[in-house]
Each structure stands twice: as C-alpha cells, then as structure tokens.
Amino acid sequence: MTIDRNTTIKQLLQHKEEEVIAALVKLNSNFSKLKNPLLRNLLAKRVSIADACRIAKCNVHEFLRTMQSIGFQLYDEAAKPQQEKATLFAPPAPEQTEELDVRPILEDGKDPLKLIMHKINELPEGKVLKIINTFEPLPLINLLAKKGFQAHTERQAPDYVLTWFYRTDQQVQPASEKVVTAEAPAENFNELLSRFQGRLQVIDVTMYEMPKPMITILQKIEELEPGEALFVYHKKVPVYLLPHLHDRGFNYLIQQEDEHKVSLLIYKK
C-alpha cells in the first residue's frame, strides 16, 4: 500500500493493525489511545496521518518513515521531509476570552454540545471561546468550521486540552442550536418507514453513554445490505453523527417523539 499524509489511520489499520499500533506507540506514546477499540473506531475513519500527527505532536515525516519501516510504500512527495507550519495563534488576553470547562459535564455522562452552541451564539464580537477538555474535540471543530470558526488546540497535559474557537468571518451567521431534521426528500416519516418494511434493521442506543451511540450507529450502517435501512431509537438528535452520515452518502430523517425520545431512519442516497 502506498501512503501519504492524507491517508487515513483506518486505511493503515486495515492492512496491518497490530504492527501499525505497535510501531506508532513506540514512535510516540500519545498513539497508545489507538489500543482503545472505542476511540479507534470513532476516530480512525476520519483522521488522516497529518491530523493524527497534529493531535499527537508528532512529525509527519517521522510518522511516514515509521510506516515505511513496516512495509508501507511512500509517495515521492510524502517521502520528502516537510516543514511543519508555524503556529501563528497566540492565546488572547483573559478579557478577550470566554472560558468553558466541559470536563464536569462529561464526567456526569452528559453532552455539553447545547451549552457550547449557546456560548457560540452569545459570543461577543472580537472575543474567543476557550474550551477546556480532556481530548481534542475533532467533531466539534469540524462542526464549527462549517459555521465560520477556526480552532487552535493545545495539549498542556495528558488529560488537559485547551481549544480556542474564533471567527474567521465577522459576517458569519451565528451557529444554530437547532438541527435540520431531514437530509432526505420531503416526505412523511411513517410513509418512508413503511417503504422499508421487511428491509429494516432496528437498534436502540438510548441506554448508552457517549460516544457509544455514535460508534454503534456508524458500525451498523456499514453492515446494511443494499436496499436496507436502519431505524434507531435515540434519546436526542445526534448532532455529531449527521455530518458523518452525509459524508458517507446516507440520507436521514429524524422524528422527535418527545423531549427525551428521538427516532432516526437512515438509508443510502
């Protein structure tokens, strides 16, 4: 297999999972998180080599050479040492910063997204939102990037990560707490559901805590046979999941049953 900095971690693991993980842990101890199946399944599919190196504070050239040592081939451009871009971000002064520590929320098994989006909506002109977390929030970074926000992350300790969000366009519309509940042709939920009668896989993720609902759904949609759909019982609209469904070519329809109950219908476009 020939690789470069844009190759995903998933592609590496599909070829030589044990060898890749062992080599990367030896290269940089931050890659030991790949030993955790939940984190591996959640992140590996979307994280490129360049992204992984940025998260783990590892040189891309050293990463590629390590992969070459266990049998991967390098594209010519990837084989050349590449100078990492200098970080131009300087943490703003306290009076310019709105700070939010989401660690207690996560420890309680709750999703901090609604509070984060509220903070983003209320962020005064010229100010920066600083989030304190235990990991780099890649799904949130991707979500807010589509709303016109850049992010800068610094890992100051193994379980102490700071992420600053700041606007790249002062004319950008505020990020919305509301999620479009359909990326599918406009039609009645039950009517569409009936079309998949006899070709429906059903799962209930209401009893799971983050990030297991998202991981379970992503695994299930890959197991769908042609013409099948996935019906999901969920306790909330899975905001982080929706961009992944779009990227993988799936339509979805969401029906809010009550305050703590949501039904999803997911099927191929």
Short mmCIF file of C-alpha atoms in Angstrom, two decimals:
data_model
loop_
_atom_site.label_atom_id
_atom_site.label_comp_id
_atom_site.label_asym_id
_atom_site.label_seq_id
_atom_site.Cartn_x
_atom_site.Cartn_y
_atom_site.Cartn_z
CA MET A 1 0.00 0.00 0.00
CA THR A 2 1.27 3.47 -0.92
CA ILE A 3 0.56 6.22 1.59
CA ASP A 4 1.00 9.94 2.16
CA ARG A 5 -0.02 12.48 4.78
CA ASN A 6 -3.67 12.34 3.60
CA THR A 7 -4.01 8.58 4.14
CA THR A 8 -6.43 7.83 6.97
CA ILE A 9 -5.48 5.90 10.09
CA LYS A 10 -8.28 3.47 9.24
CA GLN A 11 -6.58 2.59 5.94
CA LEU A 12 -3.32 1.83 7.76
CA LEU A 13 -5.07 -0.33 10.37
CA GLN A 14 -6.98 -2.30 7.74
CA HIS A 15 -3.68 -3.51 6.33
CA LYS A 16 -1.57 -4.12 9.44
CA GLU A 17 -3.47 -3.25 12.60
CA GLU A 18 -1.19 -4.79 15.23
CA GLU A 19 2.03 -3.75 13.51
CA VAL A 20 0.83 -0.19 12.96
CA ILE A 21 -0.30 0.30 16.55
CA ALA A 22 2.90 -1.20 17.97
CA ALA A 23 5.10 0.95 15.71
CA LEU A 24 3.18 4.14 16.47
CA VAL A 25 3.19 3.61 20.23
CA LYS A 26 6.95 3.13 20.03
CA LEU A 27 7.26 6.33 17.97
CA ASN A 28 5.07 8.43 20.27
CA SER A 29 3.29 7.36 23.45
CA ASN A 30 0.29 9.56 22.57
CA PHE A 31 -0.67 6.96 19.97
CA SER A 32 -1.39 4.45 22.76
CA LYS A 33 -5.02 5.63 22.54
CA LEU A 34 -5.29 3.50 19.39
CA LYS A 35 -5.30 0.48 21.69
CA ASN A 36 -8.77 1.51 22.87
CA PRO A 37 -11.30 -0.06 20.44
CA LEU A 38 -13.92 2.66 21.07
CA LEU A 39 -11.57 5.54 20.33
CA ARG A 40 -10.04 3.64 17.42
CA ASN A 41 -13.43 3.03 15.77
CA LEU A 42 -14.62 6.57 16.39
CA LEU A 43 -11.58 8.50 15.18
CA ALA A 44 -9.60 6.30 12.78
CA LYS A 45 -12.05 6.57 9.88
CA ARG A 46 -11.92 10.36 9.69
CA VAL A 47 -8.44 11.20 10.93
CA SER A 48 -5.65 11.49 8.38
CA ILE A 49 -1.96 10.94 9.12
CA ALA A 50 -1.47 14.71 9.11
CA ASP A 51 -4.37 15.15 11.60
CA ALA A 52 -3.05 12.38 13.84
CA CYS A 53 0.42 13.94 13.91
CA ARG A 54 -1.03 17.30 14.83
CA ILE A 55 -3.03 15.78 17.69
CA ALA A 56 -0.12 13.69 18.99
CA LYS A 57 2.51 16.42 18.45
CA CYS A 58 4.44 14.14 16.10
CA ASN A 59 6.46 14.98 12.98
CA VAL A 60 4.68 13.82 9.80
CA HIS A 61 7.94 12.81 8.13
CA GLU A 62 8.92 10.62 11.10
CA PHE A 63 5.45 9.03 11.07
CA LEU A 64 5.72 8.18 7.37
CA ARG A 65 9.21 6.77 7.75
CA THR A 66 7.97 4.59 10.63
CA MET A 67 5.22 3.23 8.40
CA GLN A 68 7.78 2.63 5.64
CA SER A 69 9.84 0.56 8.07
CA ILE A 70 6.95 -1.92 8.49
CA GLY A 71 6.28 -2.30 4.77
CA PHE A 72 4.24 0.65 3.51
CA GLN A 73 5.32 2.49 0.37
CA LEU A 74 5.57 6.28 0.30
CA TYR A 75 4.54 8.63 -2.46
CA ASP A 76 7.54 10.70 -3.56
CA GLU A 77 6.05 13.89 -2.16
CA ALA A 78 5.20 12.18 1.12
CA ALA A 79 8.72 10.79 1.45
CA LYS A 80 10.27 14.25 1.49
CA PRO A 81 10.77 15.92 4.87
CA GLN A 82 8.09 18.57 5.21
CA GLN A 83 8.44 21.56 7.44
CA GLU A 84 5.52 21.90 9.78
CA LYS A 85 3.64 25.17 9.52
CA ALA A 86 4.42 27.54 12.31
CA THR A 87 1.58 28.18 14.69
CA LEU A 88 0.58 31.83 14.34
CA PHE A 89 -2.05 31.67 17.06
CA ALA A 90 -1.32 33.43 20.33
CA PRO A 91 -3.77 32.89 23.23
CA PRO A 92 -5.79 36.07 23.68
CA ALA A 93 -5.87 38.11 26.87
CA PRO A 94 -8.33 36.96 29.56
CA GLU A 95 -10.62 39.91 28.91
CA GLN A 96 -10.97 38.74 25.30
CA THR A 97 -11.79 35.15 26.26
CA GLU A 98 -14.99 33.37 27.21
CA GLU A 99 -13.98 30.16 29.05
CA LEU A 100 -15.99 26.95 29.31
CA ASP A 101 -14.78 23.85 31.18
CA VAL A 102 -16.77 20.86 29.88
CA ARG A 103 -14.97 18.22 31.93
CA PRO A 104 -17.54 18.15 34.77
CA ILE A 105 -20.36 17.83 32.23
CA LEU A 106 -18.70 14.87 30.52
CA GLU A 107 -17.95 13.24 33.87
CA ASP A 108 -21.70 13.32 34.58
CA GLY A 109 -22.30 11.46 31.30
CA LYS A 110 -24.00 14.46 29.68
CA ASP A 111 -23.46 16.08 26.29
CA PRO A 112 -22.07 19.64 26.52
CA LEU A 113 -22.95 20.50 22.91
CA LYS A 114 -26.08 22.53 23.69
CA LEU A 115 -24.17 24.68 26.19
CA ILE A 116 -21.26 25.09 23.75
CA MET A 117 -23.58 26.19 20.96
CA HIS A 118 -25.27 28.63 23.32
CA LYS A 119 -21.87 30.10 24.17
CA ILE A 120 -21.01 30.33 20.47
CA ASN A 121 -24.29 32.11 19.74
CA GLU A 122 -23.72 34.59 22.55
CA LEU A 123 -20.02 35.12 21.83
CA PRO A 124 -19.44 38.89 21.66
CA GLU A 125 -17.77 40.41 18.63
CA GLY A 126 -13.99 40.13 18.85
CA LYS A 127 -14.00 37.52 21.62
CA VAL A 128 -12.73 33.94 21.61
CA LEU A 129 -14.33 30.86 23.18
CA LYS A 130 -11.86 28.69 25.10
CA ILE A 131 -13.00 25.16 25.90
CA ILE A 132 -11.24 23.03 28.50
CA ASN A 133 -11.47 19.32 27.79
CA THR A 134 -9.59 16.03 28.18
CA PHE A 135 -9.17 15.45 24.42
CA GLU A 136 -9.09 17.38 21.15
CA PRO A 137 -12.78 17.76 20.13
CA LEU A 138 -12.40 16.98 16.42
CA PRO A 139 -16.16 16.51 15.73
CA LEU A 140 -16.87 19.92 17.31
CA ILE A 141 -14.01 21.52 15.38
CA ASN A 142 -15.42 20.15 12.12
CA LEU A 143 -18.94 21.25 13.02
CA LEU A 144 -17.97 24.83 13.88
CA ALA A 145 -15.65 25.09 10.88
CA LYS A 146 -18.75 24.92 8.70
CA LYS A 147 -20.13 27.85 10.72
CA GLY A 148 -17.08 30.02 10.03
CA PHE A 149 -14.95 29.30 13.10
CA GLN A 150 -11.29 28.36 13.21
CA ALA A 151 -9.85 26.38 16.09
CA HIS A 152 -6.48 26.12 17.80
CA THR A 153 -5.75 23.30 20.24
CA GLU A 154 -3.01 22.89 22.81
CA ARG A 155 -2.49 19.77 24.93
CA GLN A 156 -0.94 21.10 28.13
CA ALA A 157 -1.15 17.77 29.97
CA PRO A 158 -2.34 14.25 29.01
CA ASP A 159 -5.88 15.00 30.21
CA TYR A 160 -5.88 18.79 29.94
CA VAL A 161 -6.59 20.14 26.46
CA LEU A 162 -7.42 23.74 25.57
CA THR A 163 -9.24 24.59 22.35
CA TRP A 164 -9.85 28.18 21.26
CA PHE A 165 -12.61 28.96 18.74
CA TYR A 166 -12.59 32.28 16.90
CA ARG A 167 -14.44 33.68 13.92
CA THR A 168 -12.79 33.82 10.53
CA ASP A 169 -15.56 35.98 9.06
CA GLN A 170 -17.27 38.60 11.18
CA GLN A 171 -20.31 38.40 8.89
CA VAL A 172 -20.86 34.71 9.56
CA GLN A 173 -24.28 33.70 10.82
CA PRO A 174 -24.37 32.50 14.45
CA ALA A 175 -24.11 28.74 14.83
CA SER A 176 -27.55 27.30 15.41
CA GLU A 177 -28.60 25.02 18.25
CA LYS A 178 -31.33 23.65 16.01
CA VAL A 179 -30.50 20.77 13.72
CA VAL A 180 -32.16 20.28 10.36
CA THR A 181 -34.11 17.13 10.98
CA ALA A 182 -34.03 15.81 7.47
CA GLU A 183 -31.46 15.41 4.76
CA ALA A 184 -33.82 13.49 2.56
CA PRO A 185 -36.68 14.18 0.15
CA ALA A 186 -39.50 15.94 1.98
CA GLU A 187 -41.95 13.21 2.91
CA ASN A 188 -43.76 11.83 5.91
CA PHE A 189 -41.58 9.86 8.33
CA ASN A 190 -44.03 6.97 8.69
CA GLU A 191 -44.67 6.86 4.95
CA LEU A 192 -40.96 6.50 4.25
CA LEU A 193 -40.65 3.96 7.06
CA SER A 194 -43.34 1.78 5.50
CA ARG A 195 -41.39 1.63 2.24
CA PHE A 196 -38.63 -0.25 4.04
CA GLN A 197 -40.97 -2.84 5.57
CA GLY A 198 -39.15 -6.17 5.69
CA ARG A 199 -35.84 -4.42 4.92
CA LEU A 200 -35.30 -2.64 8.21
CA GLN A 201 -32.57 -3.10 10.82
CA VAL A 202 -33.55 -1.77 14.27
CA ILE A 203 -31.26 -0.73 17.13
CA ASP A 204 -31.80 1.04 20.46
CA VAL A 205 -28.94 3.23 21.71
CA THR A 206 -30.86 5.04 24.44
CA MET A 207 -29.10 3.14 27.21
CA TYR A 208 -25.58 4.02 26.01
CA GLU A 209 -23.37 6.90 27.08
CA MET A 210 -21.17 8.91 24.71
CA PRO A 211 -19.54 8.04 22.41
CA LYS A 212 -21.05 4.55 22.12
CA PRO A 213 -24.32 5.59 20.38
CA MET A 214 -22.42 7.21 17.53
CA ILE A 215 -19.97 4.31 17.23
CA THR A 216 -22.79 1.75 17.23
CA ILE A 217 -24.73 3.58 14.51
CA LEU A 218 -21.66 4.04 12.28
CA GLN A 219 -20.85 0.35 12.59
CA LYS A 220 -24.43 -0.69 11.81
CA ILE A 221 -24.80 1.40 8.66
CA GLU A 222 -21.72 -0.30 7.22
CA GLU A 223 -23.44 -3.66 7.73
CA LEU A 224 -26.61 -2.68 5.83
CA GLU A 225 -27.40 -4.72 2.74
CA PRO A 226 -28.38 -2.89 -0.48
CA GLY A 227 -31.93 -1.57 -0.14
CA GLU A 228 -31.98 -1.84 3.67
CA ALA A 229 -32.46 1.00 6.14
CA LEU A 230 -31.55 1.47 9.79
CA PHE A 231 -34.13 2.53 12.37
CA VAL A 232 -32.61 3.97 15.55
CA TYR A 233 -34.18 4.68 18.93
CA HIS A 234 -32.18 7.58 20.40
CA LYS A 235 -32.65 9.93 23.34
CA LYS A 236 -31.56 13.08 21.44
CA VAL A 237 -30.71 14.39 17.99
CA PRO A 238 -27.14 13.10 17.36
CA VAL A 239 -25.58 16.34 16.08
CA TYR A 240 -22.05 14.96 15.74
CA LEU A 241 -23.31 11.98 13.74
CA LEU A 242 -25.12 13.89 10.99
CA PRO A 243 -22.04 15.19 9.08
CA HIS A 244 -20.68 11.61 9.04
CA LEU A 245 -23.91 10.32 7.51
CA HIS A 246 -23.77 13.00 4.83
CA ASP A 247 -20.11 12.26 4.04
CA ARG A 248 -20.84 8.53 3.68
CA GLY A 249 -23.72 9.05 1.27
CA PHE A 250 -26.66 8.40 3.62
CA ASN A 251 -30.00 10.17 3.84
CA TYR A 252 -31.59 10.53 7.25
CA LEU A 253 -34.97 11.50 8.61
CA ILE A 254 -35.46 12.41 12.27
CA GLN A 255 -38.67 12.41 14.22
CA GLN A 256 -38.82 13.99 17.70
CA GLU A 257 -41.17 11.77 19.70
CA ASP A 258 -40.88 13.75 22.94
CA GLU A 259 -38.28 15.70 24.92
CA HIS A 260 -36.16 12.61 25.60
CA LYS A 261 -37.01 10.35 22.68
CA VAL A 262 -35.97 10.61 19.04
CA SER A 263 -36.40 8.20 16.12
CA LEU A 264 -33.97 8.13 13.19
CA LEU A 265 -34.35 6.50 9.82
CA ILE A 266 -31.06 6.16 7.92
CA TYR A 267 -30.70 4.83 4.38
CA LYS A 268 -28.45 5.12 1.33
CA LYS A 269 -29.00 8.02 -1.06
#
